Amino acid sequence: MKRFATSVLHADVGEVEQFSLPQTPQSIADDVCKSLTAPRYFDGSRRFAMVVWALPEGAAYPEDAPEGHPARSTYIQCAGSTRAMTIEIRLTHQDGSYQHWAVAREPVTDPDKWVDIEWDTSADHPSTTRVHPEEVFTGDQAALVFHDYIVDGTLPPTELLRPIDI
């Protein structure tokens, strides 16, 4: 059974990795979805980003996946708040090449139309990312994408994936 590690970015302490046992893909999806839909938790200031990655086959704990292993850079992530967030998915191959996408709720209708998603990292100014309006998710909408990725191992349809070079 697949095991997952999650990281949440906190404004005051930085990245906090979470890993617990026992776990199932469904229990991880439930925990992630609860966090994404809780306005007081995923508020865009104290907590503003989340990353979920699957441990490679045979790994019992995150530290069993060595630095540089493709599993460590294959993930689903989001940034923002429960009101407005962006989702990205990255798939890293054994040779180190990767595909990285911004995810949309529905196909982008106007490729020239952009909006900003903002979150507060307690730096001198808020962080922003520019996405198409169809790429803005609420926590409830994002929870469905995370659930399918974690429980079923599925990506959204290709028409909802915009390749980005990061």
mmCIF file of C-alpha atoms in Angstrom:
data_model
loop_
_atom_site.group_PDB
_atom_site.id
_atom_site.type_symbol
_atom_site.label_atom_id
_atom_site.label_comp_id
_atom_site.label_asym_id
_atom_site.label_seq_id
_atom_site.Cartn_x
_atom_site.Cartn_y
_atom_site.Cartn_z
ATOM 1 C CA MET A 1 0.000 0.000 0.000
ATOM 2 C CA LYS A 2 1.271 3.464 -0.875
ATOM 3 C CA ARG A 3 2.414 5.722 1.929
ATOM 4 C CA PHE A 4 2.438 9.502 1.790
ATOM 5 C CA ALA A 5 4.264 12.375 3.422
ATOM 6 C CA THR A 6 2.855 15.880 3.563
ATOM 7 C CA SER A 7 4.498 19.222 4.148
ATOM 8 C CA VAL A 8 2.750 22.404 5.198
ATOM 9 C CA LEU A 9 4.435 25.779 4.910
ATOM 10 C CA HIS A 10 3.973 27.908 8.012
ATOM 11 C CA ALA A 11 4.793 31.607 7.983
ATOM 12 C CA ASP A 12 6.502 31.478 11.369
ATOM 13 C CA VAL A 13 8.485 28.206 11.198
ATOM 14 C CA GLY A 14 8.772 27.342 7.504
ATOM 15 C CA GLU A 15 8.175 23.857 6.127
ATOM 16 C CA VAL A 16 6.829 21.221 8.509
ATOM 17 C CA GLU A 17 6.843 17.666 7.140
ATOM 18 C CA GLN A 18 4.204 15.330 8.514
ATOM 19 C CA PHE A 19 4.260 11.549 8.380
ATOM 20 C CA SER A 20 2.222 9.232 10.555
ATOM 21 C CA LEU A 21 1.476 5.543 10.878
ATOM 22 C CA PRO A 22 -0.784 3.757 10.540
ATOM 23 C CA GLN A 23 -2.032 5.322 7.343
ATOM 24 C CA THR A 24 -3.916 4.494 4.184
ATOM 25 C CA PRO A 25 -4.291 6.598 1.057
ATOM 26 C CA GLN A 26 -7.866 7.309 2.183
ATOM 27 C CA SER A 27 -6.804 8.455 5.668
ATOM 28 C CA ILE A 28 -4.175 10.778 4.171
ATOM 29 C CA ALA A 29 -6.708 12.143 1.665
ATOM 30 C CA ASP A 30 -9.193 12.726 4.491
ATOM 31 C CA ASP A 31 -6.604 14.634 6.554
ATOM 32 C CA VAL A 32 -5.440 16.714 3.572
ATOM 33 C CA CYS A 33 -8.999 17.534 2.510
ATOM 34 C CA LYS A 34 -9.899 18.556 6.064
ATOM 35 C CA SER A 35 -6.940 20.967 6.105
ATOM 36 C CA LEU A 36 -7.682 22.411 2.656
ATOM 37 C CA THR A 37 -11.284 23.171 3.560
ATOM 38 C CA ALA A 38 -10.678 24.654 7.026
ATOM 39 C CA PRO A 39 -10.546 28.468 6.676
ATOM 40 C CA ARG A 40 -8.880 28.938 10.060
ATOM 41 C CA TYR A 41 -6.203 26.384 9.189
ATOM 42 C CA PHE A 42 -5.348 27.033 5.532
ATOM 43 C CA ASP A 43 -5.726 30.781 5.845
ATOM 44 C CA GLY A 44 -3.158 32.129 3.378
ATOM 45 C CA SER A 45 -1.044 33.699 6.100
ATOM 46 C CA ARG A 46 -0.148 31.380 8.998
ATOM 47 C CA ARG A 47 -0.417 28.344 6.697
ATOM 48 C CA PHE A 48 -0.313 28.991 2.980
ATOM 49 C CA ALA A 49 1.038 25.990 1.057
ATOM 50 C CA MET A 50 0.879 22.201 1.140
ATOM 51 C CA VAL A 51 2.809 19.462 -0.664
ATOM 52 C CA VAL A 52 1.897 15.760 -0.772
ATOM 53 C CA TRP A 53 4.246 13.105 -2.147
ATOM 54 C CA ALA A 54 4.125 9.312 -2.260
ATOM 55 C CA LEU A 55 6.977 7.306 -0.824
ATOM 56 C CA PRO A 56 8.578 4.945 -3.356
ATOM 57 C CA GLU A 57 7.673 1.254 -3.290
ATOM 58 C CA GLY A 58 9.399 -0.477 -0.403
ATOM 59 C CA ALA A 59 9.988 2.702 1.603
ATOM 60 C CA ALA A 60 8.577 2.525 5.112
ATOM 61 C CA TYR A 61 9.460 6.111 6.062
ATOM 62 C CA PRO A 62 10.270 9.341 4.176
ATOM 63 C CA GLU A 63 13.939 9.059 5.135
ATOM 64 C CA ASP A 64 14.056 5.738 3.227
ATOM 65 C CA ALA A 65 13.760 7.757 -0.007
ATOM 66 C CA PRO A 66 17.224 9.213 -0.605
ATOM 67 C CA GLU A 67 17.689 12.836 -1.614
ATOM 68 C CA GLY A 68 17.431 13.053 -5.387
ATOM 69 C CA HIS A 69 15.040 10.090 -5.665
ATOM 70 C CA PRO A 70 12.312 10.894 -8.234
ATOM 71 C CA ALA A 71 9.610 10.186 -5.621
ATOM 72 C CA ARG A 72 10.769 13.196 -3.607
ATOM 73 C CA SER A 73 10.102 15.516 -6.551
ATOM 74 C CA THR A 74 6.859 13.907 -7.738
ATOM 75 C CA TYR A 75 4.026 15.630 -5.927
ATOM 76 C CA ILE A 76 0.817 17.605 -5.822
ATOM 77 C CA GLN A 77 0.983 21.021 -4.172
ATOM 78 C CA CYS A 78 -1.164 24.053 -3.570
ATOM 79 C CA ALA A 79 -0.638 27.603 -2.369
ATOM 80 C CA GLY A 80 -3.034 30.325 -1.257
ATOM 81 C CA SER A 81 -5.978 29.945 1.097
ATOM 82 C CA THR A 82 -9.291 28.105 1.279
ATOM 83 C CA ARG A 83 -10.825 31.051 -0.610
ATOM 84 C CA ALA A 84 -8.396 31.042 -3.562
ATOM 85 C CA MET A 85 -5.544 28.657 -4.271
ATOM 86 C CA THR A 86 -3.535 27.268 -7.134
ATOM 87 C CA ILE A 87 -2.730 23.583 -7.617
ATOM 88 C CA GLU A 88 0.345 22.205 -9.348
ATOM 89 C CA ILE A 89 1.360 18.629 -10.074
ATOM 90 C CA ARG A 90 4.897 17.491 -10.850
ATOM 91 C CA LEU A 91 5.892 14.104 -12.255
ATOM 92 C CA THR A 92 9.625 13.360 -12.144
ATOM 93 C CA HIS A 93 11.048 10.544 -14.254
ATOM 94 C CA GLN A 94 13.932 8.194 -13.407
ATOM 95 C CA ASP A 95 16.291 10.154 -15.692
ATOM 96 C CA GLY A 96 15.573 13.366 -13.761
ATOM 97 C CA SER A 97 13.398 14.944 -16.449
ATOM 98 C CA TYR A 98 9.972 16.074 -15.323
ATOM 99 C CA GLN A 99 6.572 17.378 -16.306
ATOM 100 C CA HIS A 100 5.068 20.161 -14.206
ATOM 101 C CA TRP A 101 1.527 21.442 -14.625
ATOM 102 C CA ALA A 102 -0.806 24.081 -13.290
ATOM 103 C CA VAL A 103 -4.219 22.481 -12.812
ATOM 104 C CA ALA A 104 -7.521 24.012 -13.950
ATOM 105 C CA ARG A 105 -11.097 23.348 -12.820
ATOM 106 C CA GLU A 106 -12.298 23.600 -16.412
ATOM 107 C CA PRO A 107 -10.606 24.275 -19.744
ATOM 108 C CA VAL A 108 -9.083 27.746 -20.028
ATOM 109 C CA THR A 109 -11.304 29.893 -22.257
ATOM 110 C CA ASP A 110 -9.074 32.944 -22.699
ATOM 111 C CA PRO A 111 -5.326 32.230 -22.656
ATOM 112 C CA ASP A 112 -4.638 35.974 -22.362
ATOM 113 C CA LYS A 113 -6.665 36.431 -19.158
ATOM 114 C CA TRP A 114 -4.741 36.168 -15.879
ATOM 115 C CA VAL A 115 -5.456 36.696 -12.181
ATOM 116 C CA ASP A 116 -3.175 36.775 -9.158
ATOM 117 C CA ILE A 117 -3.394 34.481 -6.153
ATOM 118 C CA GLU A 118 -1.741 35.980 -3.099
ATOM 119 C CA TRP A 119 -0.548 34.629 0.222
ATOM 120 C CA ASP A 120 1.382 36.140 3.090
ATOM 121 C CA THR A 121 4.745 34.551 3.861
ATOM 122 C CA SER A 122 5.561 37.165 6.527
ATOM 123 C CA ALA A 123 8.211 38.560 4.216
ATOM 124 C CA ASP A 124 8.339 42.231 3.313
ATOM 125 C CA HIS A 125 5.533 41.731 0.817
ATOM 126 C CA PRO A 126 2.974 39.015 0.024
ATOM 127 C CA SER A 127 3.824 36.303 -2.479
ATOM 128 C CA THR A 128 1.742 36.011 -5.614
ATOM 129 C CA THR A 129 1.409 33.683 -8.535
ATOM 130 C CA ARG A 130 -0.335 34.441 -11.791
ATOM 131 C CA VAL A 131 -2.826 31.895 -13.135
ATOM 132 C CA HIS A 132 -5.807 31.758 -15.436
ATOM 133 C CA PRO A 133 -9.190 32.306 -13.720
ATOM 134 C CA GLU A 134 -10.063 28.652 -14.373
ATOM 135 C CA GLU A 135 -6.958 27.680 -12.378
ATOM 136 C CA VAL A 136 -8.236 29.260 -9.153
ATOM 137 C CA PHE A 137 -9.663 26.727 -6.701
ATOM 138 C CA THR A 138 -11.520 26.983 -3.423
ATOM 139 C CA GLY A 139 -10.504 24.542 -0.720
ATOM 140 C CA ASP A 140 -13.559 22.395 -1.462
ATOM 141 C CA GLN A 141 -12.696 22.243 -5.165
ATOM 142 C CA ALA A 142 -9.033 21.494 -4.455
ATOM 143 C CA ALA A 143 -9.957 18.714 -2.032
ATOM 144 C CA LEU A 144 -11.465 16.702 -4.894
ATOM 145 C CA VAL A 145 -8.278 16.956 -6.977
ATOM 146 C CA PHE A 146 -6.079 15.984 -4.013
ATOM 147 C CA HIS A 147 -8.385 13.075 -3.140
ATOM 148 C CA ASP A 148 -8.223 11.621 -6.659
ATOM 149 C CA TYR A 149 -4.438 12.034 -6.802
ATOM 150 C CA ILE A 150 -3.845 10.425 -3.389
ATOM 151 C CA VAL A 151 -6.476 7.666 -3.352
ATOM 152 C CA ASP A 152 -6.684 6.755 -7.034
ATOM 153 C CA GLY A 153 -3.274 7.920 -8.259
ATOM 154 C CA THR A 154 -4.950 9.844 -11.067
ATOM 155 C CA LEU A 155 -4.130 13.127 -12.721
ATOM 156 C CA PRO A 156 -6.831 15.473 -13.995
ATOM 157 C CA PRO A 157 -7.650 15.195 -17.723
ATOM 158 C CA THR A 158 -4.966 16.637 -20.019
ATOM 159 C CA GLU A 159 -7.201 19.555 -21.052
ATOM 160 C CA LEU A 160 -7.041 20.714 -17.417
ATOM 161 C CA LEU A 161 -3.231 20.555 -17.212
ATOM 162 C CA ARG A 162 -1.176 23.539 -18.388
ATOM 163 C CA PRO A 163 2.514 22.695 -18.722
ATOM 164 C CA ILE A 164 4.775 25.098 -16.855
ATOM 165 C CA ASP A 165 8.560 25.235 -16.727
ATOM 166 C CA ILE A 166 9.860 25.615 -13.206
#
